[in-house]
Structures are given as structure tokens and as C-alpha cells.
Amino acid sequence: MTFEYAPAPESRASVTIKPKYGHYIGGKFVAGEKHFPTINPATEEVLSSISLGGKKDVDAAVKAAKKALDLHWSKLSGRERGKYLFRIARILQERAREFAVLESLDNGKPIRESRDVDVPLAAAHFFYHAGWADKLEFAGVGTKAKPHGVVGQIIPWNFPLLMLAWKVAPALATGNTVVLKPAETTPLTALLFAEVCEQAGLPAGVVNIVTGDGSTGALIVNHPGINKIAFTGSTEVGKIIAESVAGTSKSVTLELGGKAANLVFEDAAIDESVEGIVNGIFFNQGHVCCAGSRLIIQESISDEFIKKLQKRMEKIRVGDPLDKNTDLGAINSRAQLEKIKELSLAGDAEGAERWSPQCSLPNKGFWFAPTIFTGVTQSHRIAREEIFGPVLSVLTFRTPQEGIDKANNTPFGLSAGVWSEKGSKTLWAAQKLKAGVIWTNTFNKFDPTSPFGGYKESGWGREGGRHGLTAYLKGVTHE
Ligand code: NAI
Ligand code: MG
């Protein structure tokens, strides 16, 4: 017997979106000159008009951040800085519903995820770093560690508020001030965060938010008044940033792409693994840098596993991001949808076999059905390139070593998953996998206490945990 779901839409009433936004500089909203729209990718409805930051705006933001650093922020004790972070964390909790609804509107992600993952984790990052602010001398960074000064932070569209929290919380805890640029398709929660800074009484200029596109980002990267850059986004832009700061005194951390392997051994608990694989690739429409986008499965269980996976995929509910029953929301932008389609067509052309469950997609907006490709080989583009969508590539292996070799055969190294009921095998595999984060018998679990970051083309440095603090300090001696 199948139960039908009645629609269960979350109300938009908690959210007020202004028709037009300026930049948040020196504690005030400052009108921009040029504007661009941000839309709801589920409906293509224009939500607001956003300022495109130019040289004048970036200059003003860097100046405000420097003034706030010299006049206020550097004069405060860690304990006082921590109080502001605690306040911000609590306000995020109090306004959680508003942030969740706004995030789902602007980004297209299911409300279930923005409500249960993005917003609580963003608050948790502020709580966690609030605790470090007055304990930095116990963080194993030595006694001479100092903040960099003014930090430029450029974030992507897949977890807009959460990436803001990953960047802003450690920067403030360690005594830096910030110029942050949200992604062009998802600026609204960052602009709402500006209100939270005001509500928390944060001194003007400690956090500045300049909206815009890649050209605005480049102005931040190349500004002489910026002491450190923290970037999350594509490997392509990461490389441009690395080149731009080479030869300057700017410090840089980069959190880039991935092509994570989920390695399933024949002794894995099949039903649990199927759940983990589904979560690994379909969470957040697969717009996840650490998404488990390659299923590498032992040949002896492959047929049975794929059948169960397909059966499970038939239950994935695709549609209105604001419906509380939705599992898979809208693709974030037309450009991203085109990229997913193009790579999927390459999968067809190179001989992999495509399968998606029957599902009716809305007529308006950007949508892509959950998809798996079987018969994928290591040379296929869909095994090598980041698709950043709800598309899983399935490869098989016979011996454990072959599985490891296939998992490591990628220019990336951000995350990996291991599925086996045998503890010694999971530890053996975890040691051999070249990835910054390895999950065993689970996937996509995040915690502010746990450092996150990659090897090779997945980036430089770690965010979160004690390790993440060092990225925001200079003169770290590891005493
Ligand atoms: P992107 O790297 O262009 O955008 C990320 C951020 O960087 C945005 O805020 C953007 O405005 C800014 N930016 C763009 N060009 C810049 C420049 N020259 N200097 C400074 N900042 C710049 O990523 P995009 O185009 O949105 O997505 C392309 C692909 O990148 C995706 O399909 C996906 O594969 C990957 N990606 C990976 C992410 C991750 O979490 N690692 C996040 C977003 C995208
Ligand atoms: Mg948008």
C-alpha cells in the first residue's frame, strides 16, 4: 500500500525581502550603483535587486574593516569578542525559521535541509568559536599568534549561510575584521546576517558585506588592504586566486572541488549503505563539494546493490523546496543546470548507462531528476569531473586494493566514504584513501569541532576545529 503525501508548505510569512539591497559597509547599508536580480531557482521569480560591488565599494569596505580593527576590535579581550559571537549564535537560533525559509527561497534547497542542517550548523559554528575566543593561548598555536588583520572572504552558493559562518566565526574569534562577498545567486541570507550583526551590537565595520559577482571577488582578492583571503568555490577560480596572491604577503586558504568516492565492500550492511549513498549524492541536490559522487562498489554485490539503490531512489521526492516533504529541491541556477546536463550527455556519449526514476518535474524553474550512471570507467568525464548535481557515477572493483586505487585516481582529495562491517577493513581503507575527510559507515556529517579541507586540487588549509583557527592567525608556532 502506498501513502500519498498532502502538500506541507512552510509559510513565507516569517520573511521580509526588500525590493532592493545595498552593501553593508561600516555598519550601514550603502546604496550600490549597478544592480542585478537574485531569483528563486524553483520558480524563476525575481526576489530582489542586488548591488554589484565595484572598486569604490570594495575600497570603502576594506577601509571600514581596517578602522574597526584599529579602533575597536583589536582593543577587545578575547572574552569580550566571545560575547559578541555568543550573541550572534543565539540570534541565529532565535531567527532560525526566517533564515531557513529565506535560504530555501534564494537557493532552491529543501526546507528540511535548511531548517535541520544549514541554520543549526551555522549557529553551532558561532557557539564553537565563541568558546575559543578567550582560550587561544590553549589552542596549541603558541603565544605569539596574532590575527592577520582585515580578511577577505569569498563564498559559494551551495551553503550560503553556513559558508558565511565557517568563514566569519573563526575570523572574529581570532580578532580579525571581515569583508565578505556572498555568491551572486544567493546573497539574501548574508544580507539578513548584516541585521544580526546590528542586533548583536557588533561594532560598525567588524563585518562588512559587499555583494557582486566574480569581478567584485577579484577586487577583494587584489586589494592591497586585505591581509588574508579565504575562498570556497571552484578549483578554476581557486587557481586564479592562488596566482593573484603569489608574491604578495597575503595569506590564503582555498576550499575547492571534489569527486569523492564512496567505497562499498561486499561485507557492508547493504540497506544502511544504500541510505548513505543516497544521502551522499542527493543531499543538497548534489551541490556539495564533498558529495559522494562516485560509488565504487565490490563487483560481487553490485547487481543486488544497484537494484536496491534504484528502489530507494524511486522514493525521492523532487519538487517545491518549501514543502516539508521534499527531498530534492531545485538546481541553483540555469548555468549549473546546463553544466549538469552537458556532463550527463557526455556520460551517454562515452557509453555509460543512465537511469532515473519516473518523476514529474515542475515546468518552471531549474530541475534535474536524481540520476545514476552504471558501467562507468575511470576515463569517462563523469568519473573525473565534478558534476555538482544529483548524478552518481558507479564503478566496480574486485580486490580491496583495486577499490582503493580507483578511489584515489582523481585530481581531487576532499572526502571519501568507506562501507564495511569489518572495523579493521575500514581503518585499513581510511589510511590508504587520500582525502581530507573520511567517513566510515556514514557520510556528509559535519561538526564545527572537526577540521574540514582537502588534498591536491581540493584546496589548501583546513576550516573548523582547532586546525581551522591557525588559518586566521599569523606567527603560529605549534609550541
Ligand atoms: P565560482 O568559483 O565561480 O564561484 C564561487 C565564488 O567565487 C562566488 O562568490 C563568485 O562570485 C566568486 N568568484 C568568481 N570568480 C572570481 C574571481 N576571479 N575572483 C574572486 N572571486 C571570484 O563557482 P561557480 O561558477 O558558481 O560554479 C562553478 C563550479 O564550481 C560548480 O559547478 C562546482 O563544480 C564548483 N563549485 C564548488 C564549490 C565548493 O563548495 N567547493 C562551490 C561552488 C561551485
Ligand atoms: Mg537566488
Short mmCIF file of C-alpha atoms and ligand atoms in Angstrom, two decimals:
data_model
loop_
_atom_site.label_atom_id
_atom_site.label_comp_id
_atom_site.label_asym_id
_atom_site.label_seq_id
_atom_site.Cartn_x
_atom_site.Cartn_y
_atom_site.Cartn_z
CA MET A 1 0.00 0.00 0.00
CA THR A 2 1.36 3.44 -0.87
CA PHE A 3 0.52 6.53 1.08
CA GLU A 4 0.12 9.78 -0.80
CA TYR A 5 1.61 12.88 0.73
CA ALA A 6 -0.51 16.00 1.05
CA PRO A 7 1.38 19.24 0.33
CA ALA A 8 3.01 20.61 3.50
CA PRO A 9 4.36 24.01 2.52
CA GLU A 10 6.32 26.08 5.01
CA SER A 11 4.94 29.62 5.25
CA ARG A 12 6.85 32.52 3.72
CA ALA A 13 5.33 34.85 6.32
CA SER A 14 8.44 34.93 8.53
CA VAL A 15 10.47 36.52 5.75
CA THR A 16 10.53 40.12 4.52
CA ILE A 17 12.55 40.69 1.37
CA LYS A 18 13.30 44.28 0.37
CA PRO A 19 12.92 45.09 -3.34
CA LYS A 20 16.50 46.39 -3.44
CA TYR A 21 19.63 45.98 -1.31
CA GLY A 22 22.81 47.99 -0.93
CA HIS A 23 26.13 46.83 0.55
CA TYR A 24 26.65 46.61 4.31
CA ILE A 25 29.69 48.76 4.97
CA GLY A 26 30.84 50.34 8.24
CA GLY A 27 27.63 49.30 9.99
CA LYS A 28 25.28 50.86 7.40
CA PHE A 29 23.54 49.81 4.23
CA VAL A 30 25.11 51.82 1.41
CA ALA A 31 23.32 52.08 -1.96
CA GLY A 32 25.11 50.46 -4.88
CA GLU A 33 25.34 51.90 -8.38
CA LYS A 34 24.64 48.89 -10.61
CA HIS A 35 22.22 46.12 -9.72
CA PHE A 36 21.43 42.54 -10.70
CA PRO A 37 18.48 40.30 -9.77
CA THR A 38 18.54 37.32 -7.44
CA ILE A 39 15.86 34.77 -8.24
CA ASN A 40 14.14 31.82 -6.69
CA PRO A 41 15.50 28.94 -8.81
CA ALA A 42 12.39 26.84 -8.14
CA THR A 43 10.07 29.36 -9.84
CA GLU A 44 12.36 31.90 -11.59
CA GLU A 45 10.56 34.60 -9.58
CA VAL A 46 12.76 37.67 -9.06
CA LEU A 47 13.21 38.03 -5.30
CA SER A 48 15.21 41.25 -5.11
CA SER A 49 17.65 43.57 -6.81
CA ILE A 50 21.22 43.25 -5.51
CA SER A 51 24.09 45.74 -5.72
CA LEU A 52 27.05 44.87 -7.91
CA GLY A 53 30.09 45.92 -5.91
CA GLY A 54 32.74 47.93 -7.72
CA LYS A 55 36.11 49.40 -6.77
CA LYS A 56 34.60 52.23 -4.72
CA ASP A 57 32.52 49.80 -2.63
CA VAL A 58 35.39 47.37 -2.00
CA ASP A 59 37.68 50.28 -1.06
CA ALA A 60 35.09 51.60 1.37
CA ALA A 61 34.55 48.14 2.92
CA VAL A 62 38.28 47.50 3.38
CA LYS A 63 38.69 50.97 4.90
CA ALA A 64 35.79 50.35 7.30
CA ALA A 65 37.21 46.97 8.30
CA LYS A 66 40.64 48.48 8.98
CA LYS A 67 39.16 51.31 11.02
CA ALA A 68 37.09 48.88 13.08
CA LEU A 69 40.17 46.72 13.63
CA ASP A 70 42.33 49.60 14.84
CA LEU A 71 39.73 51.48 16.86
CA HIS A 72 37.66 48.70 18.42
CA TRP A 73 38.23 45.07 17.64
CA SER A 74 41.98 44.85 18.36
CA LYS A 75 41.40 46.59 21.71
CA LEU A 76 38.94 43.99 22.98
CA SER A 77 39.92 40.99 25.07
CA GLY A 78 39.13 37.54 23.72
CA ARG A 79 36.43 37.27 26.34
CA GLU A 80 34.69 40.39 25.02
CA ARG A 81 34.96 39.20 21.41
CA GLY A 82 33.50 35.89 22.52
CA LYS A 83 30.44 37.62 23.95
CA TYR A 84 29.58 39.05 20.53
CA LEU A 85 29.93 35.62 18.95
CA PHE A 86 27.66 34.06 21.57
CA ARG A 87 25.10 36.78 20.88
CA ILE A 88 25.23 36.19 17.14
CA ALA A 89 24.80 32.43 17.70
CA ARG A 90 21.74 32.96 19.87
CA ILE A 91 20.15 35.41 17.44
CA LEU A 92 20.66 32.91 14.60
CA GLN A 93 18.80 30.37 16.70
CA GLU A 94 16.02 32.81 17.52
CA ARG A 95 15.62 33.75 13.86
CA ALA A 96 16.19 30.21 12.59
CA ARG A 97 12.88 29.88 10.76
CA GLU A 98 13.37 33.17 8.94
CA PHE A 99 16.87 32.18 7.84
CA ALA A 100 15.75 28.70 6.75
CA VAL A 101 12.87 29.99 4.63
CA LEU A 102 15.00 32.73 3.06
CA GLU A 103 17.79 30.25 2.28
CA SER A 104 15.39 27.84 0.58
CA LEU A 105 13.81 30.68 -1.43
CA ASP A 106 17.08 32.09 -2.70
CA ASN A 107 18.99 28.83 -3.13
CA GLY A 108 16.36 26.20 -4.02
CA LYS A 109 17.36 23.72 -1.32
CA PRO A 110 14.65 21.79 0.57
CA ILE A 111 13.40 23.48 3.73
CA ARG A 112 14.03 20.20 5.58
CA GLU A 113 17.74 20.70 4.94
CA SER A 114 17.99 24.47 5.51
CA ARG A 115 15.94 24.07 8.71
CA ASP A 116 17.69 20.95 10.06
CA VAL A 117 21.22 21.29 8.71
CA ASP A 118 22.30 24.71 7.39
CA VAL A 119 20.91 27.02 10.05
CA PRO A 120 21.61 24.89 13.17
CA LEU A 121 25.15 24.22 11.96
CA ALA A 122 25.71 27.93 11.26
CA ALA A 123 24.69 28.72 14.85
CA ALA A 124 26.87 25.87 16.11
CA HIS A 125 29.91 27.38 14.34
CA PHE A 126 29.38 30.67 16.16
CA PHE A 127 28.90 28.92 19.51
CA TYR A 128 32.00 26.80 18.99
CA HIS A 129 34.22 29.71 18.00
CA ALA A 130 32.79 31.92 20.75
CA GLY A 131 34.28 29.38 23.13
CA TRP A 132 37.73 29.66 21.56
CA ALA A 133 37.91 33.48 21.57
CA ASP A 134 39.29 33.72 25.14
CA LYS A 135 41.26 30.47 25.01
CA LEU A 136 43.51 30.96 22.01
CA GLU A 137 46.65 30.54 24.10
CA PHE A 138 45.50 26.98 24.78
CA ALA A 139 44.87 26.15 21.13
CA GLY A 140 48.39 24.85 20.52
CA VAL A 141 49.28 27.80 18.32
CA GLY A 142 52.00 29.25 20.58
CA THR A 143 51.93 32.51 22.50
CA LYS A 144 52.91 34.78 19.62
CA ALA A 145 49.97 34.11 17.31
CA LYS A 146 48.21 37.27 16.14
CA PRO A 147 45.27 37.96 13.83
CA HIS A 148 46.09 38.76 10.20
CA GLY A 149 44.05 41.98 10.28
CA VAL A 150 41.50 42.53 7.51
CA VAL A 151 40.30 39.28 5.97
CA GLY A 152 38.63 38.99 2.54
CA GLN A 153 36.18 36.11 2.34
CA ILE A 154 34.53 34.85 -0.83
CA ILE A 155 31.87 32.18 -0.55
CA PRO A 156 29.80 29.99 -2.91
CA TRP A 157 26.10 29.44 -3.38
CA ASN A 158 25.65 25.86 -2.20
CA PHE A 159 25.54 26.59 1.57
CA PRO A 160 25.28 30.38 1.67
CA LEU A 161 24.69 31.00 5.39
CA LEU A 162 26.73 28.00 6.53
CA MET A 163 29.77 29.03 4.47
CA LEU A 164 29.41 32.55 5.89
CA ALA A 165 29.50 31.04 9.39
CA TRP A 166 32.51 28.83 8.53
CA LYS A 167 34.34 31.97 7.47
CA VAL A 168 33.13 34.76 9.77
CA ALA A 169 33.08 32.87 13.11
CA PRO A 170 36.78 31.84 13.21
CA ALA A 171 37.89 35.19 11.74
CA LEU A 172 36.16 37.17 14.50
CA ALA A 173 37.11 34.74 17.27
CA THR A 174 40.78 35.20 16.42
CA GLY A 175 40.50 39.01 16.28
CA ASN A 176 40.27 39.76 12.54
CA THR A 177 37.75 42.01 10.83
CA VAL A 178 35.99 40.93 7.66
CA VAL A 179 34.99 41.91 4.13
CA LEU A 180 32.72 39.12 2.86
CA LYS A 181 31.25 38.58 -0.59
CA PRO A 182 28.38 36.13 -0.94
CA ALA A 183 27.76 34.36 -4.26
CA GLU A 184 25.75 36.24 -6.89
CA THR A 185 22.83 33.77 -6.93
CA THR A 186 22.42 33.58 -3.13
CA PRO A 187 23.14 36.90 -1.39
CA LEU A 188 19.99 37.21 0.73
CA THR A 189 20.94 35.33 3.91
CA ALA A 190 24.25 37.21 4.08
CA LEU A 191 22.30 40.48 3.87
CA LEU A 192 20.00 39.25 6.65
CA PHE A 193 23.10 38.35 8.64
CA ALA A 194 24.06 42.04 8.46
CA GLU A 195 20.91 42.70 10.51
CA VAL A 196 22.02 40.09 13.02
CA CYS A 197 25.36 41.89 13.42
CA GLU A 198 23.46 45.10 14.19
CA GLN A 199 21.14 43.32 16.60
CA ALA A 200 24.17 41.85 18.40
CA GLY A 201 25.64 45.36 18.74
CA LEU A 202 28.77 44.36 16.85
CA PRO A 203 30.96 47.46 16.42
CA ALA A 204 30.47 49.04 12.97
CA GLY A 205 32.90 47.77 10.34
CA VAL A 206 33.86 44.49 12.04
CA VAL A 207 31.78 42.65 9.43
CA ASN A 208 31.26 44.24 6.00
CA ILE A 209 29.26 42.59 3.24
CA VAL A 210 29.82 43.56 -0.36
CA THR A 211 27.59 41.83 -2.90
CA GLY A 212 28.51 41.19 -6.50
CA ASP A 213 29.95 38.68 -8.94
CA GLY A 214 33.41 37.35 -9.79
CA SER A 215 34.64 40.84 -10.69
CA THR A 216 33.77 42.04 -7.17
CA GLY A 217 35.53 38.95 -5.76
CA ALA A 218 38.65 39.74 -7.80
CA LEU A 219 38.66 43.32 -6.44
CA ILE A 220 38.69 41.91 -2.89
CA VAL A 221 41.45 39.40 -3.71
CA ASN A 222 43.66 42.07 -5.27
CA HIS A 223 43.02 44.85 -2.76
CA PRO A 224 46.28 45.91 -1.05
CA GLY A 225 44.48 46.47 2.27
CA ILE A 226 43.45 42.81 2.57
CA ASN A 227 45.80 40.66 4.67
CA LYS A 228 44.27 37.24 4.13
CA ILE A 229 41.93 35.61 1.65
CA ALA A 230 39.60 32.73 2.47
CA PHE A 231 37.82 31.26 -0.56
CA THR A 232 35.38 28.43 -1.15
CA GLY A 233 34.35 27.69 -4.72
CA SER A 234 35.55 26.18 -7.96
CA THR A 235 39.08 24.85 -8.46
CA GLU A 236 39.29 27.08 -11.53
CA VAL A 237 38.78 30.30 -9.54
CA GLY A 238 40.93 28.90 -6.70
CA LYS A 239 43.84 28.68 -9.13
CA ILE A 240 43.30 32.28 -10.29
CA ILE A 241 43.31 33.44 -6.65
CA ALA A 242 46.48 31.46 -5.87
CA GLU A 243 48.21 33.16 -8.82
CA SER A 244 46.94 36.61 -7.81
CA VAL A 245 48.29 36.43 -4.27
CA ALA A 246 51.60 34.76 -5.17
CA GLY A 247 54.39 37.23 -4.46
CA THR A 248 52.26 39.29 -2.05
CA SER A 249 52.28 38.99 1.72
CA LYS A 250 48.65 37.84 1.70
CA SER A 251 47.89 34.56 3.35
CA VAL A 252 45.33 32.30 1.63
CA THR A 253 43.12 29.30 2.27
CA LEU A 254 41.20 27.60 -0.54
CA GLU A 255 38.38 25.10 -0.23
CA LEU A 256 37.73 23.81 -3.73
CA GLY A 257 36.07 20.98 -5.61
CA GLY A 258 35.89 17.25 -5.11
CA LYS A 259 34.98 13.93 -6.70
CA ALA A 260 34.55 11.82 -3.61
CA ALA A 261 34.50 8.04 -3.69
CA ASN A 262 32.05 6.06 -1.63
CA LEU A 263 33.78 2.70 -1.37
CA VAL A 264 31.36 -0.15 -0.62
CA PHE A 265 32.86 -3.54 0.30
CA GLU A 266 30.98 -6.82 -0.10
CA ASP A 267 30.67 -7.20 3.68
CA ALA A 268 28.86 -3.84 4.08
CA ALA A 269 25.38 -3.65 5.62
CA ILE A 270 23.55 -3.21 2.33
CA ASP A 271 20.41 -1.29 3.39
CA GLU A 272 22.38 1.16 5.55
CA SER A 273 24.89 1.68 2.77
CA VAL A 274 22.11 2.40 0.28
CA GLU A 275 20.81 5.13 2.63
CA GLY A 276 24.33 6.52 2.98
CA ILE A 277 24.93 6.58 -0.77
CA VAL A 278 21.59 8.37 -1.33
CA ASN A 279 22.45 10.94 1.32
CA GLY A 280 25.99 11.26 -0.06
CA ILE A 281 24.94 12.30 -3.56
CA PHE A 282 21.38 13.64 -3.34
CA PHE A 283 21.78 15.83 -0.23
CA ASN A 284 21.53 19.49 -1.33
CA GLN A 285 20.90 18.40 -4.99
CA GLY A 286 24.49 17.15 -5.08
CA HIS A 287 25.71 20.76 -4.87
CA VAL A 288 28.23 19.68 -2.26
CA CYS A 289 32.00 19.89 -2.65
CA CYS A 290 32.40 16.69 -0.62
CA ALA A 291 29.44 14.87 -2.30
CA GLY A 292 29.90 11.11 -2.72
CA SER A 293 29.67 11.41 -6.49
CA ARG A 294 31.48 8.15 -7.31
CA LEU A 295 30.07 4.91 -5.96
CA ILE A 296 32.88 2.37 -6.13
CA ILE A 297 31.35 -0.97 -5.30
CA GLN A 298 32.67 -4.52 -4.98
CA GLU A 299 31.56 -6.45 -8.05
CA SER A 300 30.14 -9.41 -6.08
CA ILE A 301 27.34 -7.27 -4.60
CA SER A 302 26.98 -4.71 -7.36
CA ASP A 303 23.81 -6.03 -9.07
CA GLU A 304 21.87 -6.50 -5.85
CA PHE A 305 23.05 -3.12 -4.55
CA ILE A 306 22.07 -1.20 -7.69
CA LYS A 307 18.57 -2.75 -7.62
CA LYS A 308 18.10 -1.65 -4.01
CA LEU A 309 19.52 1.78 -4.76
CA GLN A 310 17.08 2.24 -7.66
CA LYS A 311 14.18 1.15 -5.49
CA ARG A 312 15.23 3.70 -2.87
CA MET A 313 15.66 6.42 -5.49
CA GLU A 314 12.06 5.89 -6.61
CA LYS A 315 11.04 7.25 -3.19
CA ILE A 316 12.99 10.52 -3.50
CA ARG A 317 10.50 13.37 -3.61
CA VAL A 318 11.54 16.10 -6.04
CA GLY A 319 9.77 19.47 -6.03
CA ASP A 320 8.85 22.61 -4.10
CA PRO A 321 11.78 23.43 -1.79
CA LEU A 322 9.40 24.97 0.74
CA ASP A 323 7.39 21.73 1.05
CA LYS A 324 8.46 19.94 4.23
CA ASN A 325 8.24 16.56 2.47
CA THR A 326 10.63 17.49 -0.33
CA ASP A 327 13.92 15.58 -0.52
CA LEU A 328 15.42 17.11 -3.65
CA GLY A 329 14.88 20.77 -4.48
CA ALA A 330 15.78 22.99 -7.43
CA ILE A 331 19.14 23.25 -9.15
CA ASN A 332 20.63 26.56 -8.04
CA SER A 333 20.94 28.29 -11.42
CA ARG A 334 20.37 27.86 -15.13
CA ALA A 335 24.16 27.83 -15.63
CA GLN A 336 24.58 24.98 -13.14
CA LEU A 337 21.71 23.05 -14.76
CA GLU A 338 23.41 23.42 -18.15
CA LYS A 339 26.66 22.08 -16.69
CA ILE A 340 24.88 19.04 -15.20
CA LYS A 341 23.10 18.36 -18.49
CA GLU A 342 26.30 18.71 -20.50
CA LEU A 343 28.24 16.28 -18.32
CA SER A 344 25.34 13.80 -18.28
CA LEU A 345 25.24 13.88 -22.09
CA ALA A 346 28.98 13.18 -22.06
CA GLY A 347 28.20 10.15 -19.88
CA ASP A 348 25.72 8.89 -22.50
CA ALA A 349 28.13 9.57 -25.36
CA GLU A 350 31.03 7.79 -23.67
CA GLY A 351 28.94 4.63 -23.18
CA ALA A 352 27.76 4.71 -19.57
CA GLU A 353 24.16 3.67 -18.88
CA ARG A 354 21.83 6.35 -17.47
CA TRP A 355 18.92 5.61 -15.12
CA SER A 356 16.47 7.93 -13.31
CA PRO A 357 13.23 7.12 -11.52
CA GLN A 358 9.95 8.29 -13.04
CA CYS A 359 9.29 11.71 -11.61
CA SER A 360 7.41 14.70 -12.86
CA LEU A 361 9.45 17.87 -12.72
CA PRO A 362 7.85 21.32 -12.38
CA ASN A 363 7.51 23.31 -15.63
CA LYS A 364 9.17 26.47 -14.34
CA GLY A 365 12.50 26.72 -12.60
CA PHE A 366 15.65 24.58 -12.84
CA TRP A 367 15.27 20.86 -12.20
CA PHE A 368 17.18 17.64 -12.71
CA ALA A 369 15.92 14.19 -11.75
CA PRO A 370 18.07 12.04 -9.45
CA THR A 371 20.28 10.06 -11.79
CA ILE A 372 22.76 7.19 -11.72
CA PHE A 373 25.16 6.07 -14.41
CA THR A 374 26.34 2.45 -14.34
CA GLY A 375 29.09 0.95 -16.47
CA VAL A 376 31.29 3.98 -15.82
CA THR A 377 35.02 3.60 -16.41
CA GLN A 378 37.81 5.69 -14.93
CA SER A 379 38.45 7.54 -18.17
CA HIS A 380 34.86 8.80 -18.51
CA ARG A 381 34.40 12.52 -17.88
CA ILE A 382 31.62 11.71 -15.37
CA ALA A 383 34.19 9.76 -13.33
CA ARG A 384 36.77 12.54 -13.41
CA GLU A 385 34.99 15.91 -13.39
CA GLU A 386 32.90 17.47 -10.65
CA ILE A 387 29.26 17.46 -11.83
CA PHE A 388 27.95 19.27 -8.73
CA GLY A 389 24.45 17.90 -9.26
CA PRO A 390 22.26 14.89 -8.37
CA VAL A 391 24.21 12.49 -10.57
CA LEU A 392 26.03 9.40 -9.30
CA SER A 393 28.68 7.55 -11.30
CA VAL A 394 29.01 3.84 -10.45
CA LEU A 395 32.28 1.95 -10.88
CA THR A 396 33.12 -1.56 -9.65
CA PHE A 397 36.18 -3.31 -8.19
CA ARG A 398 37.20 -6.89 -7.39
CA THR A 399 40.00 -6.69 -4.80
CA PRO A 400 40.18 -4.17 -1.94
CA GLN A 401 43.41 -2.70 -3.31
CA GLU A 402 41.77 -2.14 -6.70
CA GLY A 403 38.96 -0.27 -4.91
CA ILE A 404 41.47 1.99 -3.16
CA ASP A 405 43.38 2.62 -6.38
CA LYS A 406 40.19 3.62 -8.21
CA ALA A 407 39.07 5.84 -5.32
CA ASN A 408 42.42 7.65 -5.32
CA ASN A 409 42.54 8.02 -9.10
CA THR A 410 41.36 11.64 -9.13
CA PRO A 411 42.99 15.07 -9.11
CA PHE A 412 40.85 15.90 -6.06
CA GLY A 413 41.10 14.71 -2.46
CA LEU A 414 38.44 16.31 -0.30
CA SER A 415 36.41 13.46 1.16
CA ALA A 416 35.68 9.74 0.92
CA GLY A 417 33.34 7.17 2.45
CA VAL A 418 34.06 3.56 3.43
CA TRP A 419 31.30 1.00 3.93
CA SER A 420 32.12 -2.31 5.63
CA GLU A 421 31.00 -4.14 8.74
CA LYS A 422 34.62 -5.08 9.45
CA GLY A 423 36.35 -2.46 11.61
CA SER A 424 39.89 -3.46 10.60
CA LYS A 425 38.98 -3.09 6.92
CA THR A 426 37.50 0.38 7.40
CA LEU A 427 40.67 1.51 9.21
CA TRP A 428 42.90 -0.05 6.54
CA ALA A 429 40.93 1.73 3.82
CA ALA A 430 40.83 5.06 5.67
CA GLN A 431 44.62 5.02 5.94
CA LYS A 432 45.04 4.39 2.23
CA LEU A 433 42.47 6.89 0.92
CA LYS A 434 43.97 10.26 0.01
CA ALA A 435 41.24 12.59 1.22
CA GLY A 436 40.97 15.24 3.90
CA VAL A 437 37.77 13.87 5.44
CA ILE A 438 36.89 10.17 5.57
CA TRP A 439 33.59 8.89 6.86
CA THR A 440 33.07 5.23 7.77
CA ASN A 441 29.57 3.78 7.54
CA THR A 442 28.14 7.29 7.30
CA PHE A 443 28.53 10.31 5.04
CA ASN A 444 28.12 14.09 4.94
CA LYS A 445 28.36 14.53 8.69
CA PHE A 446 29.62 17.96 9.69
CA ASP A 447 30.64 19.38 13.03
CA PRO A 448 32.35 22.66 13.91
CA THR A 449 34.90 20.82 16.08
CA SER A 450 36.11 18.73 13.17
CA PRO A 451 38.61 20.19 10.67
CA PHE A 452 37.49 20.10 7.01
CA GLY A 453 39.63 20.52 3.90
CA GLY A 454 41.37 18.70 1.11
CA TYR A 455 44.47 17.47 -0.64
CA LYS A 456 45.66 18.14 -4.19
CA GLU A 457 43.21 20.19 -6.29
CA SER A 458 40.67 20.24 -3.46
CA GLY A 459 42.48 23.09 -1.80
CA TRP A 460 44.82 24.46 0.86
CA GLY A 461 44.26 24.59 4.60
CA ARG A 462 41.58 23.40 6.98
CA GLU A 463 38.41 25.03 8.27
CA GLY A 464 36.79 24.18 11.58
CA GLY A 465 38.22 22.67 14.72
CA ARG A 466 41.45 23.77 16.35
CA HIS A 467 43.24 23.41 13.00
CA GLY A 468 40.92 25.93 11.37
CA LEU A 469 41.93 28.63 13.86
CA THR A 470 45.50 28.62 12.58
CA ALA A 471 44.32 29.85 9.18
CA TYR A 472 43.24 33.11 10.82
CA LEU A 473 46.42 33.66 12.84
CA LYS A 474 49.97 34.58 11.88
CA GLY A 475 53.08 33.68 13.84
CA VAL A 476 51.68 30.27 14.76
CA THR A 477 54.48 28.23 16.36
CA HIS A 478 52.79 24.99 17.45
CA GLU A 479 54.54 25.12 20.84
P1 NAI B 1 32.88 30.10 -8.66
O1 NAI B 1 34.16 29.55 -8.12
O2 NAI B 1 32.93 30.94 -9.88
O3 NAI B 1 32.13 30.96 -7.53
C1 NAI B 1 32.41 30.94 -6.16
C2 NAI B 1 32.56 32.36 -5.62
O4 NAI B 1 33.71 32.96 -6.20
C3 NAI B 1 31.39 33.29 -5.96
O5 NAI B 1 31.17 34.14 -4.86
C4 NAI B 1 31.93 34.08 -7.15
O6 NAI B 1 31.35 35.34 -7.30
C5 NAI B 1 33.39 34.21 -6.79
N1 NAI B 1 34.31 34.44 -7.91
C6 NAI B 1 34.15 34.08 -9.22
N2 NAI B 1 35.23 34.45 -9.94
C7 NAI B 1 36.09 35.05 -9.08
C8 NAI B 1 37.39 35.64 -9.22
N3 NAI B 1 38.03 35.67 -10.39
N4 NAI B 1 37.99 36.15 -8.13
C9 NAI B 1 37.38 36.11 -6.92
N5 NAI B 1 36.16 35.58 -6.74
C10 NAI B 1 35.51 35.05 -7.80
O7 NAI B 1 31.91 28.87 -8.90
P2 NAI B 1 30.61 28.80 -9.85
O8 NAI B 1 30.93 29.36 -11.19
O9 NAI B 1 29.48 29.33 -9.12
O10 NAI B 1 30.45 27.22 -10.01
C11 NAI B 1 31.24 26.52 -10.96
C12 NAI B 1 31.59 25.15 -10.44
O11 NAI B 1 32.44 25.28 -9.31
C13 NAI B 1 30.43 24.32 -9.94
O12 NAI B 1 29.80 23.67 -10.99
C14 NAI B 1 31.13 23.38 -9.00
O13 NAI B 1 31.68 22.30 -9.71
C15 NAI B 1 32.24 24.22 -8.41
N6 NAI B 1 31.88 24.80 -7.09
C16 NAI B 1 32.43 24.25 -5.97
C17 NAI B 1 32.07 24.71 -4.73
C18 NAI B 1 32.62 24.13 -3.49
O14 NAI B 1 31.96 24.17 -2.47
N7 NAI B 1 33.83 23.65 -3.50
C19 NAI B 1 31.07 25.77 -4.56
C20 NAI B 1 30.60 26.34 -5.80
C21 NAI B 1 30.99 25.83 -7.00
MG MG B 2 18.87 33.19 -5.82
#
